[in-house]
Coordinates of C-alpha atoms and ligand atoms in Angstrom, one line a residue:
Chain A
X530 CA 8.8 -36.9 -6.5
X531 CA 9.2 -34.3 -9.3
X532 CA 9.0 -34.9 -13.0
X533 CA 9.3 -32.5 -15.9
X534 CA 8.0 -34.1 -19.1
X535 CA 8.9 -32.5 -22.4
X536 CA 8.9 -29.1 -20.9
X537 CA 8.9 -26.4 -23.5
X538 CA 9.2 -22.8 -22.3
X539 CA 9.6 -19.5 -24.3
X540 CA 10.0 -15.8 -23.6
X541 CA 7.9 -14.3 -26.3
X542 CA 8.9 -16.2 -29.4
X543 CA 12.3 -17.2 -28.3
X544 CA 12.4 -20.7 -26.9
X545 CA 14.3 -21.1 -23.6
X546 CA 13.5 -24.8 -22.9
X547 CA 13.0 -27.3 -25.7
X548 CA 11.4 -30.6 -24.6
X549 CA 13.3 -31.0 -21.4
X550 CA 12.6 -34.1 -19.4
X551 CA 14.1 -34.5 -15.9
X552 CA 13.1 -36.1 -12.7
X553 CA 14.1 -35.8 -9.0
X554 CA 13.5 -38.6 -6.6
X555 CA 12.8 -38.2 -2.9
X556 CA 16.0 -37.8 -0.9
X557 CA 18.2 -37.0 -3.9
X558 CA 20.5 -34.1 -4.7
X559 CA 20.1 -33.5 -8.4
X560 CA 22.2 -30.9 -10.1
X561 CA 21.4 -29.0 -13.2
X562 CA 24.4 -27.7 -15.0
X563 CA 25.0 -25.6 -18.1
X564 CA 26.6 -22.5 -19.5
X565 CA 25.1 -19.1 -19.2
X566 CA 21.7 -18.9 -20.9
X567 CA 21.3 -22.7 -21.1
X568 CA 17.9 -22.5 -19.4
X569 CA 18.7 -23.5 -15.9
X570 CA 16.9 -20.6 -14.2
X571 CA 14.0 -21.0 -16.6
X572 CA 13.6 -24.6 -15.5
X573 CA 13.4 -23.7 -11.8
X574 CA 11.0 -20.9 -12.5
X575 CA 8.8 -23.2 -14.4
X576 CA 8.8 -25.7 -11.5
X577 CA 7.9 -23.1 -9.0
X578 CA 5.2 -21.6 -11.2
X579 CA 6.8 -18.2 -11.9
X580 CA 6.7 -19.0 -15.6
X581 CA 4.1 -21.1 -17.4
X582 CA 5.2 -23.7 -19.8
X583 CA 4.0 -23.5 -23.4
X584 CA 3.9 -27.3 -23.6
X585 CA 4.8 -30.2 -21.4
X586 CA 3.9 -31.2 -18.0
X587 CA 5.2 -30.8 -14.4
X588 CA 4.2 -33.5 -11.9
X589 CA 4.9 -33.2 -8.2
X590 CA 3.9 -36.2 -6.0
X591 CA 1.7 -37.5 -8.7
X592 CA -0.1 -34.2 -9.1
X593 CA 0.0 -32.1 -12.3
X594 CA 1.1 -28.7 -11.0
X595 CA 1.9 -26.9 -14.3
X596 CA -1.2 -24.7 -14.2
X597 CA -0.9 -23.8 -10.5
X598 CA 0.0 -20.2 -9.6
X599 CA 3.4 -19.8 -7.9
X600 CA 1.8 -18.9 -4.5
X601 CA 0.0 -22.2 -4.5
X602 CA 3.0 -24.3 -5.4
X603 CA 5.0 -23.1 -2.4
X604 CA 2.2 -24.5 -0.2
X605 CA 2.8 -27.9 -1.7
X606 CA 6.2 -28.0 -0.2
X607 CA 8.5 -26.7 -3.0
X608 CA 10.8 -24.0 -1.8
X609 CA 12.6 -21.8 -4.3
X610 CA 15.8 -19.9 -3.5
X611 CA 15.9 -17.7 -6.6
X612 CA 18.9 -16.6 -8.6
X613 CA 20.4 -13.4 -7.2
X614 CA 18.9 -14.2 -3.7
X615 CA 16.1 -11.7 -4.0
X616 CA 15.8 -11.0 -0.3
X617 CA 13.5 -8.1 0.6
X618 CA 15.9 -5.2 1.2
X619 CA 13.7 -3.1 3.4
X620 CA 12.6 -5.8 5.7
X621 CA 14.8 -6.8 8.6
X622 CA 16.5 -10.2 8.6
X623 CA 13.9 -11.4 11.1
X624 CA 11.0 -10.0 9.0
X625 CA 12.5 -11.7 5.9
X626 CA 12.3 -15.0 7.8
X627 CA 8.8 -14.2 9.0
X628 CA 7.6 -13.6 5.5
X629 CA 9.2 -16.9 4.4
X630 CA 6.7 -18.6 6.8
X631 CA 3.8 -16.6 5.3
X632 CA 1.8 -19.8 4.9
X633 CA 2.5 -21.1 8.4
X634 CA -0.2 -20.1 10.8
X635 CA 1.2 -21.6 14.0
X636 CA 3.2 -19.0 15.7
X637 CA 5.1 -21.5 17.9
X638 CA 6.2 -23.4 14.8
X639 CA 7.4 -20.1 13.2
X640 CA 9.4 -19.3 16.3
X641 CA 11.0 -22.8 16.3
X642 CA 11.9 -22.6 12.7
X643 CA 13.5 -19.2 13.2
X644 CA 15.6 -20.6 16.0
X645 CA 16.6 -23.5 13.7
X646 CA 17.6 -21.0 11.0
X647 CA 19.7 -19.1 13.5
X648 CA 21.4 -22.3 14.5
X649 CA 22.2 -23.0 10.9
X650 CA 23.4 -19.5 10.2
X651 CA 24.4 -17.8 13.5
X652 CA 25.5 -14.6 11.7
X653 CA 21.8 -14.1 10.8
X654 CA 21.0 -14.0 14.5
X655 CA 23.5 -11.3 15.0
X656 CA 22.0 -9.3 12.1
X657 CA 18.4 -10.1 12.9
X658 CA 17.3 -6.4 13.3
X659 CA 19.3 -5.2 10.3
X660 CA 17.6 -4.5 7.0
X661 CA 18.1 -7.2 4.4
X662 CA 19.5 -4.7 1.9
X663 CA 22.5 -3.9 4.2
X664 CA 23.7 -7.5 4.4
X665 CA 26.8 -8.7 2.6
X666 CA 26.4 -11.0 -0.4
X667 CA 27.2 -14.1 1.6
X668 CA 24.8 -13.2 4.4
X669 CA 22.1 -12.5 1.8
X670 CA 22.6 -15.9 0.4
X671 CA 22.3 -17.5 3.8
X672 CA 19.1 -15.4 4.4
X673 CA 17.6 -16.5 1.1
X674 CA 18.2 -20.2 2.0
X675 CA 16.9 -19.7 5.6
X676 CA 13.9 -17.8 4.3
X677 CA 13.0 -20.7 2.0
X678 CA 13.4 -23.2 4.8
X679 CA 10.9 -21.3 7.0
X680 CA 8.0 -23.2 5.3
X681 CA 9.9 -26.5 5.7
X682 CA 9.8 -27.5 2.1
X683 CA 10.3 -31.1 1.1
X684 CA 11.9 -30.1 -2.2
X685 CA 14.3 -27.2 -2.3
X686 CA 15.2 -25.5 -5.6
X687 CA 18.5 -23.7 -5.4
X688 CA 19.6 -21.3 -8.2
X689 CA 23.4 -20.7 -8.1
X690 CA 23.8 -20.4 -4.4
X691 CA 27.5 -20.1 -4.7
X692 CA 27.4 -17.2 -7.1
X693 CA 29.8 -14.4 -6.2
X694 CA 30.9 -15.9 -2.9
X695 CA 34.4 -16.2 -1.5
X696 CA 35.7 -19.8 -1.7
X697 CA 35.4 -20.4 2.0
X698 CA 31.7 -19.3 1.9
X699 CA 31.2 -21.5 -1.1
X700 CA 32.4 -24.5 0.9
X701 CA 30.1 -23.5 3.8
X702 CA 27.1 -23.2 1.6
X703 CA 27.7 -26.6 0.0
X704 CA 28.1 -28.1 3.4
X705 CA 24.8 -26.6 4.4
X706 CA 23.2 -28.1 1.3
X707 CA 24.6 -31.5 2.1
X708 CA 23.4 -31.2 5.7
X709 CA 19.9 -30.3 4.6
X710 CA 19.9 -33.3 2.3
X711 CA 20.9 -35.6 5.1
X712 CA 18.1 -34.1 7.2
X713 CA 15.7 -35.3 4.5
X714 CA 15.3 -32.5 2.1
X715 CA 15.3 -33.3 -1.6
X716 CA 17.4 -30.8 -3.6
X717 CA 17.5 -29.6 -7.1
X718 CA 20.7 -27.6 -7.4
X719 CA 21.5 -25.3 -10.3
X720 CA 25.2 -24.4 -10.5
X721 CA 27.9 -22.9 -12.5
X722 CA 30.4 -24.5 -10.2
X723 CA 30.1 -28.0 -11.7
X724 CA 33.0 -29.5 -9.8
X725 CA 31.5 -28.8 -6.4
X726 CA 27.9 -29.5 -7.5
X727 CA 28.9 -32.9 -8.8
X728 CA 30.8 -33.6 -5.7
X729 CA 27.7 -33.5 -3.5
X730 CA 25.0 -34.5 -6.0
X731 CA 23.7 -38.0 -6.7
X732 CA 22.7 -37.3 -10.2
X733 CA 23.0 -34.5 -12.7
X734 CA 21.7 -33.1 -16.0
X735 CA 23.4 -30.9 -18.5
X736 CA 21.5 -28.3 -20.4
X737 CA 22.7 -26.6 -23.6
X738 CA 20.7 -23.8 -25.1
X739 CA 17.5 -25.2 -23.8
X740 CA 18.1 -28.8 -24.6
X741 CA 19.1 -31.6 -22.4
X742 CA 22.4 -33.0 -23.7
X743 CA 23.5 -35.4 -20.9
X744 CA 22.1 -37.1 -17.9
X745 CA 23.6 -39.5 -15.5
X746 CA 24.9 -40.2 -12.0
X747 CA 27.4 -37.6 -10.6
X748 CA 30.2 -40.2 -11.0
X749 CA 29.4 -40.8 -14.7
X750 CA 29.2 -37.1 -15.4
X751 CA 32.5 -36.4 -13.6
X752 CA 34.2 -39.1 -15.6
X753 CA 32.7 -38.0 -18.9
X754 CA 35.5 -36.4 -21.1
X755 CA 33.0 -33.9 -22.7
X756 CA 31.9 -32.8 -19.3
X757 CA 35.5 -32.6 -18.1
X758 CA 36.4 -30.4 -21.0
X759 CA 33.4 -28.1 -21.0
X760 CA 32.5 -27.8 -17.3
X761 CA 35.4 -29.0 -15.2
X762 CA 38.2 -27.1 -16.9
X763 CA 39.8 -30.1 -18.7
Chain B
X1416 CA 1.6 44.6 13.9
X1417 CA 4.1 41.8 14.6
X1418 CA 2.5 41.3 18.0
X1419 CA -0.9 40.7 16.5
X1420 CA 0.6 38.4 14.0
X1421 CA 2.3 36.4 16.7
X1422 CA -0.7 36.3 18.9
X1423 CA -2.6 34.6 16.1
X1424 CA 0.1 31.9 15.7
X1425 CA -1.1 29.2 18.1
X1426 CA -4.6 29.3 16.6
X1427 CA -3.2 29.1 13.1
X1428 CA -0.9 26.2 14.0
X1429 CA -3.8 24.4 15.5
X1430 CA -6.0 24.9 12.3
X1431 CA -3.0 23.8 10.3
X1432 CA -2.8 20.7 12.3
X1433 CA -6.4 19.8 11.6
X1434 CA -6.0 20.3 7.9
X1435 CA -2.7 18.5 8.0
X1436 CA -4.2 15.4 9.5
X1437 CA -6.9 15.3 6.8
X1438 CA -4.2 15.6 4.1
X1439 CA -2.0 13.0 5.8
X1440 CA -4.8 10.5 5.8
X1441 CA -5.6 11.1 2.1
X1442 CA -1.9 11.1 1.2
X1443 CA -1.5 7.6 2.7
X1444 CA -3.9 6.3 0.0
X1445 CA -1.7 7.7 -2.7
X1446 CA 1.5 6.6 -1.2
X1447 CA 0.4 3.0 -0.3
X1448 CA -0.9 2.3 -3.8
X1449 CA 2.2 3.8 -5.3
X1450 CA 4.2 1.6 -3.0
X1451 CA 2.8 -1.7 -4.3
X1452 CA 2.0 -0.9 -7.9
X1453 CA 4.0 2.2 -8.8
X1454 CA 0.8 3.7 -9.9
X1455 CA -0.4 7.1 -9.1
X1456 CA -4.1 6.6 -8.5
X1457 CA -5.4 10.0 -9.3
X1458 CA -8.9 8.8 -8.8
X1459 CA -8.1 8.6 -5.1
X1460 CA -9.5 12.1 -4.7
X1461 CA -12.9 10.7 -5.6
X1462 CA -12.5 8.0 -3.0
X1463 CA -12.1 10.8 -0.5
X1464 CA -15.1 12.6 -1.9
X1465 CA -17.3 9.5 -1.8
X1466 CA -16.4 9.1 1.9
X1467 CA -17.4 12.7 2.5
X1468 CA -20.7 12.3 0.7
X1469 CA -21.4 9.1 2.6
X1470 CA -20.7 10.9 5.8
X1471 CA -23.1 13.7 4.9
X1472 CA -25.8 11.3 3.9
X1473 CA -25.5 9.4 7.2
X1474 CA -25.9 12.7 9.1
X1475 CA -28.8 13.7 6.9
X1476 CA -30.7 10.4 7.2
X1477 CA -29.9 9.3 10.7
X1478 CA -29.8 12.6 12.7
X1479 CA -33.5 12.1 13.6
X1480 CA -32.8 8.6 14.9
X1481 CA -29.5 8.9 16.6
X1482 CA -29.5 12.0 18.8
X1483 CA -26.0 11.6 20.3
X1484 CA -23.8 13.5 17.9
X1485 CA -20.7 11.4 18.7
X1486 CA -22.4 8.2 18.1
X1487 CA -23.8 9.5 14.8
X1488 CA -20.3 10.6 13.9
X1489 CA -18.9 7.2 14.7
X1490 CA -21.5 5.6 12.4
X1491 CA -20.7 8.1 9.7
X1492 CA -17.0 7.4 10.0
X1493 CA -17.4 3.6 9.9
X1494 CA -19.8 3.8 6.9
X1495 CA -17.7 6.4 5.1
X1496 CA -14.6 4.3 5.6
X1497 CA -16.2 1.1 4.5
X1498 CA -17.9 2.6 1.4
X1499 CA -14.7 4.3 0.2
X1500 CA -12.7 1.2 0.9
X1501 CA -15.1 -1.0 -1.1
X1502 CA -15.2 1.5 -4.0
X1503 CA -11.4 1.5 -4.0
X1504 CA -11.3 -2.3 -4.2
X1505 CA -13.8 -2.2 -7.1
X1506 CA -11.8 0.5 -8.9
X1507 CA -8.7 -1.7 -8.7
X1508 CA -10.5 -4.8 -9.7
X1509 CA -12.3 -3.4 -12.8
X1510 CA -10.0 -0.6 -13.9
X1511 CA -6.4 -1.3 -13.0
X1512 CA -6.2 -5.1 -12.7
X1513 CA -7.2 -5.7 -16.3
X1514 CA -4.4 -3.4 -17.4
X1515 CA -1.9 -5.2 -15.2
X1516 CA -3.1 -8.6 -16.6
X1517 CA -2.5 -7.3 -20.1
X1518 CA 1.0 -6.4 -19.0
X1519 CA 0.7 -2.8 -20.1
X1520 CA 4.1 -1.2 -19.5
X1521 CA 3.3 2.3 -20.7
X1522 CA 2.9 4.4 -17.6
X1523 CA 0.6 6.7 -19.4
X1524 CA -2.1 4.1 -19.8
X1525 CA -3.0 3.6 -16.1
X1526 CA -2.7 7.4 -15.5
X1527 CA -5.3 8.1 -18.2
X1528 CA -7.4 5.3 -16.8
X1529 CA -7.2 7.0 -13.4
X1530 CA -8.4 10.3 -14.8
X1531 CA -11.3 8.5 -16.5
X1532 CA -12.3 6.7 -13.3
X1533 CA -12.3 10.1 -11.6
X1534 CA -14.8 11.5 -14.1
X1535 CA -17.0 8.4 -13.9
X1536 CA -17.1 8.5 -10.1
X1537 CA -17.8 12.3 -9.9
X1538 CA -20.6 12.1 -12.3
X1539 CA -22.0 8.9 -10.8
X1540 CA -22.2 10.6 -7.4
X1541 CA -23.7 13.7 -9.1
X1542 CA -26.3 11.5 -10.8
X1543 CA -27.2 9.6 -7.6
X1544 CA -27.5 12.8 -5.6
X1545 CA -29.5 14.6 -8.2
X1546 CA -32.0 11.7 -8.5
X1547 CA -32.2 11.4 -4.7
X1548 CA -32.3 14.9 -3.5
X1549 CA -32.6 17.0 -6.6
X1550 CA -29.3 18.7 -5.9
X1551 CA -25.7 17.7 -5.6
X1552 CA -24.3 20.4 -3.3
X1553 CA -24.6 18.9 0.1
X1554 CA -24.4 20.6 3.5
X1555 CA -23.4 18.6 6.6
X1556 CA -26.2 18.7 9.0
X1557 CA -25.1 20.3 12.3
X1558 CA -25.6 18.3 15.4
X1559 CA -25.7 20.4 18.5
X1560 CA -23.5 18.4 20.8
X1561 CA -20.7 18.5 18.3
X1562 CA -20.9 22.3 18.0
X1563 CA -19.6 23.3 21.4
X1564 CA -16.2 24.7 21.9
X1565 CA -13.5 25.4 24.6
X1566 CA -10.6 27.8 24.7
X1567 CA -7.3 26.4 25.8
X1568 CA -4.2 28.6 26.1
X1569 CA -6.0 31.1 23.9
X1570 CA -6.7 28.6 21.2
X1571 CA -10.4 28.4 20.2
X1572 CA -11.1 24.7 19.9
X1573 CA -14.4 23.2 18.6
X1574 CA -15.4 19.8 20.0
X1575 CA -15.5 18.4 16.5
X1576 CA -12.0 19.5 15.9
X1577 CA -11.0 17.4 18.9
X1578 CA -12.8 14.5 17.2
X1579 CA -10.9 15.1 14.0
X1580 CA -7.6 15.0 15.9
X1581 CA -8.4 11.9 18.0
X1582 CA -9.8 10.0 15.0
X1583 CA -6.8 10.9 12.8
X1584 CA -4.3 10.0 15.5
X1585 CA -6.1 6.7 16.1
X1586 CA -6.2 5.9 12.3
X1587 CA -2.5 6.8 11.8
X1588 CA -1.4 4.8 14.8
X1589 CA -3.6 1.9 13.7
X1590 CA -2.1 2.0 10.3
X1591 CA 1.4 2.0 11.6
X1592 CA 0.7 -1.1 13.7
X1593 CA -1.0 -2.8 10.8
X1594 CA 1.8 -2.1 8.3
X1595 CA 4.7 -2.9 10.7
X1596 CA 3.4 -5.6 13.0
X1597 CA 0.9 -7.7 11.2
X1598 CA 1.1 -10.5 8.7
X1599 CA -0.9 -8.5 6.2
X1600 CA 1.2 -5.5 6.7
X1601 CA 4.4 -7.4 6.2
X1602 CA 2.9 -8.9 3.0
X1603 CA 2.1 -5.4 1.8
X1604 CA 5.6 -4.2 2.3
X1605 CA 6.9 -7.4 0.7
X1606 CA 4.8 -7.0 -2.4
X1607 CA 5.9 -3.3 -2.5
X1608 CA 9.5 -4.4 -2.7
X1609 CA 9.3 -7.3 -5.0
X1610 CA 6.0 -8.7 -6.2
X1611 CA 7.5 -11.7 -8.0
X1612 CA 9.5 -12.9 -5.1
X1613 CA 6.6 -12.3 -2.8
X1614 CA 4.8 -15.0 -4.7
X1615 CA 7.5 -17.5 -3.9
X1616 CA 6.6 -16.9 -0.2
X1617 CA 3.0 -18.0 -0.9
X1618 CA 1.6 -14.5 -1.1
X1619 CA -1.1 -13.8 -3.6
X1620 CA -0.3 -10.4 -4.9
X1621 CA -3.8 -9.7 -6.1
X1622 CA -5.2 -10.1 -2.6
X1623 CA -2.5 -7.9 -1.2
X1624 CA -3.2 -5.2 -3.8
X1625 CA -6.9 -5.4 -3.0
X1626 CA -6.2 -5.0 0.7
X1627 CA -3.9 -2.1 0.0
X1628 CA -6.6 -0.3 -2.0
X1629 CA -9.1 -1.1 0.8
X1630 CA -6.9 0.3 3.5
X1631 CA -5.9 3.4 1.6
X1632 CA -9.5 3.9 0.5
X1633 CA -10.9 3.6 4.0
X1634 CA -8.4 6.1 5.3
X1635 CA -9.4 8.4 2.5
X1636 CA -13.1 7.8 3.2
X1637 CA -12.6 8.6 6.9
X1638 CA -10.7 11.7 6.0
X1639 CA -13.7 12.7 3.8
X1640 CA -16.1 12.4 6.7
X1641 CA -13.8 14.4 8.9
X1642 CA -13.4 17.0 6.1
X1643 CA -17.2 17.3 5.7
X1644 CA -17.6 17.7 9.5
X1645 CA -15.0 20.5 9.6
X1646 CA -15.7 22.3 6.3
X1647 CA -19.5 21.5 6.0
X1648 CA -20.2 21.9 2.2
X1649 CA -19.5 19.0 -0.1
X1650 CA -20.1 18.3 -3.8
X1651 CA -19.1 15.6 -6.2
X1652 CA -16.3 17.9 -7.2
X1653 CA -15.0 18.4 -3.7
X1654 CA -12.3 15.8 -4.1
X1655 CA -10.2 17.5 -6.6
X1656 CA -8.4 20.2 -4.5
X1657 CA -7.9 18.2 -1.3
X1658 CA -6.8 15.3 -3.5
X1659 CA -4.1 17.1 -5.4
X1660 CA -2.9 18.7 -2.2
X1661 CA -2.7 15.4 -0.5
X1662 CA -0.9 14.0 -3.5
X1663 CA 1.6 16.9 -3.0
X1664 CA 1.9 15.9 0.6
X1665 CA 2.7 12.3 -0.5
X1666 CA 5.4 13.6 -2.9
X1667 CA 6.7 15.9 -0.2
X1668 CA 7.2 13.0 2.2
X1669 CA 8.6 10.8 -0.6
X1670 CA 6.0 8.9 -2.6
X1671 CA 5.8 5.3 -1.4
X1672 CA 7.0 6.3 2.0
X1673 CA 4.3 5.8 4.7
X1674 CA 5.7 7.9 7.5
X1675 CA 6.6 10.4 4.8
X1676 CA 3.0 10.8 3.8
X1677 CA 2.1 11.6 7.4
X1678 CA 4.8 14.2 7.8
X1679 CA 4.1 15.6 4.3
X1680 CA 0.4 16.0 5.2
X1681 CA 1.1 17.9 8.4
X1682 CA 3.7 20.2 6.8
X1683 CA 1.4 21.0 3.9
X1684 CA -1.5 21.7 6.2
X1685 CA 0.6 24.1 8.3
X1686 CA 2.1 25.8 5.3
X1687 CA -1.3 26.3 3.7
X1688 CA -2.9 27.6 6.8
X1689 CA 0.0 29.9 7.6
X1690 CA 0.0 31.3 4.1
X1691 CA -3.8 31.7 4.1
X1692 CA -3.6 33.9 7.2
X1693 CA -0.3 35.8 6.8
X1694 CA -0.2 36.5 3.1
X1695 CA -3.1 38.9 3.1
X1696 CA -1.8 40.7 6.2
X1697 CA 1.7 40.9 4.9
X1698 CA 0.7 42.2 1.5
X1699 CA -2.0 44.5 2.9
X1700 CA -4.7 42.4 1.2
X1701 CA -3.1 42.4 -2.3
X1702 CA -2.8 38.7 -2.1
X1703 CA -6.0 37.3 -0.6
X1704 CA -6.6 34.2 1.5
X1705 CA -7.8 32.4 -1.6
X1706 CA -4.2 32.2 -2.8
X1707 CA -3.5 29.6 -0.1
X1708 CA -4.5 27.0 -2.6
X1709 CA -1.5 27.9 -4.7
X1710 CA 0.9 26.9 -1.9
X1711 CA 0.4 23.2 -2.6
X1712 CA 1.0 23.6 -6.3
X1713 CA 4.1 25.8 -5.6
X1714 CA 5.4 23.1 -3.3
X1715 CA 4.7 20.4 -5.9
X1716 CA 6.5 22.3 -8.7
X1717 CA 9.5 23.1 -6.5
X1718 CA 9.7 19.5 -5.3
X1719 CA 9.5 18.1 -8.8
X1720 CA 12.3 20.5 -9.9
X1721 CA 14.6 20.2 -7.0
X1722 CA 13.8 17.2 -4.8
X1723 CA 11.6 14.7 -6.5
X1724 CA 12.4 12.0 -4.0
X1725 CA 10.7 14.1 -1.3
X1726 CA 11.9 15.3 2.1
X1727 CA 12.4 11.8 3.6
X1728 CA 13.0 10.1 0.3
X1729 CA 14.1 6.5 0.4
X1730 CA 14.9 5.3 3.9
X1731 CA 17.4 2.6 3.0
X1732 CA 19.9 2.5 0.2
X1733 CA 19.5 -0.9 -1.5
X1734 CA 22.2 -3.2 -2.5
X1735 CA 21.6 -5.0 -5.7
Ligands
LIG2161 N1 12.8 -12.5 -18.9 C1 13.4 -12.9 -20.0 N2 13.0 -12.4 -21.2 C2 13.5 -12.9 -22.4 N3 14.4 -13.8 -22.5 C3 14.8 -14.4 -21.3 C4 14.3 -14.0 -20.1 N4 14.9 -14.7 -19.1 C5 15.8 -15.5 -19.8 N5 15.7 -15.4 -21.1 C6 16.5 -16.1 -22.1 O1 16.2 -17.5 -21.9 C7 17.4 -18.2 -22.1 C8 17.6 -19.1 -20.8 O2 17.8 -18.2 -19.7 P1 18.1 -18.7 -18.2 O3 18.0 -17.5 -17.4 O4 17.1 -19.8 -17.9 O5 19.5 -19.3 -18.3 P2 20.5 -19.8 -17.2 O6 20.9 -21.2 -17.6 O7 19.9 -19.6 -15.9 O8 21.7 -18.8 -17.4 P3 22.7 -18.2 -16.2 O9 23.7 -19.3 -15.9 O10 23.3 -17.1 -16.9 O11 21.9 -17.8 -15.1 C9 18.5 -17.2 -22.3 O12 18.7 -17.2 -23.7 C10 17.9 -15.9 -21.9 O13 18.4 -14.9 -22.7
LIG2162 MG1 20.3 -18.6 -14.2

């Protein structure tokens, strides 16, 4: 469904991705792991068009999308839940959801999806008239996911959804991810929490300073001694 | 003496309201553009002036054809709003967007560009008017059915003043609806908060920026037509003073804050009118009415010194 071929990205003259090749097949949860600064966020930003690759290719459903602007890529069915949630602080919860469905013209459909989002995250329904900026971190993360779901993407890019959340909320978010996957969403998950990510993923990749160093099924990676040492705390 | 001062008050407050609405409409252009681009578009005063000139030209060329003054005014308002809105779009497209594309981070660069655009527009209008009419000081043609007046509760009210109030209220209410209830309005607020993330929603920021310039520009243009109607003489340089006063109004309300610009405009209109009337009386003429223009600058300086975030400031405190 998605392929990155020899992706090379740089900020100014500093390379952030060096010839990264990864793929995500329909129906999978694929996780992208790595230490701080490894290039995980850069990978997701390249896929969603926020950052243009210097070299390499991005294919989505057999189409080369590397040159498309971000606002067009969303329309192809790639939803991006960015690092740090990035909800709109001065829009209400409901307006945040509404803007998530910016490309959806059918009002009935928008309404239905809002209801679905509220079913998934009932707390957002309680908070629907509150400004996004006044939500707690966990609520903001739920809102960020719900907002991306409003355009019913086939592929969901999640950038560290568990960051800064209490353990119970982390469990909840991972449950949500698994549920979404069962409902048919393909997921590319960037995480620091390698243990939990590998527990729900089918496959994984490990990035180190912009280079891909390991790839394999979640089981293989969990069993790999290097991975255990570096990412699973021995 | 106090009695005579007080008896003037309702009339003065009314005049202040008229002026305030005009300032509020211009101020919205400054504040909306600042909201999305963090750019102070100093050339907005010329957008206002162009609306005023367009209004005068419509009156001049159509008053023999359209005899109903209100219909004529409606045409002038629509044309003035459209022309200003389109000029504002062009200004963004050709002056500011190339700078954004180049990723210029120095704030001085767009500011200087804005000043340059101002000069270009002033002299362009001057050139056109000079070639067309051989003069560039224009007088609004007076149309008889707009010239009537009534006195209500001791306040002398011209019909055209009523038009100014009705049109301003309608525009302000319309803008509120547009910004808060429509898809475009939500997109504008979204881009204003986080342009990058807005793109992840499928919003094309360039289009939203263009729309913002158009909306702000049309409001400025309509304000120009109303200003010309009320104060009759217009030149290519008429934008400067109302422009800088409206900018003050925008800062007064908290730049980037839409309701703030409306409040700021009204407050400044009242302050200026009150000062224009009472200063000469209170100082036995030592300080003449012409000093009223200083009020705006005084307010601006005081604001920048003591309360740069404006009266209303930021409505919501943001969590990171
Ligand atoms: N806007 C930027 N300008 C310059 N360099 C950047 C920028 N964003 C990221 N980088 C650099 O690119 C490299 C990869 O960053 P990236 O954000 O993709 O890492 P990451 O794997 O997401 O890290 P983290 O786990 O901390 O989020 C880092 O060395 C980082 O310093
Ligand atoms: Mg990151």
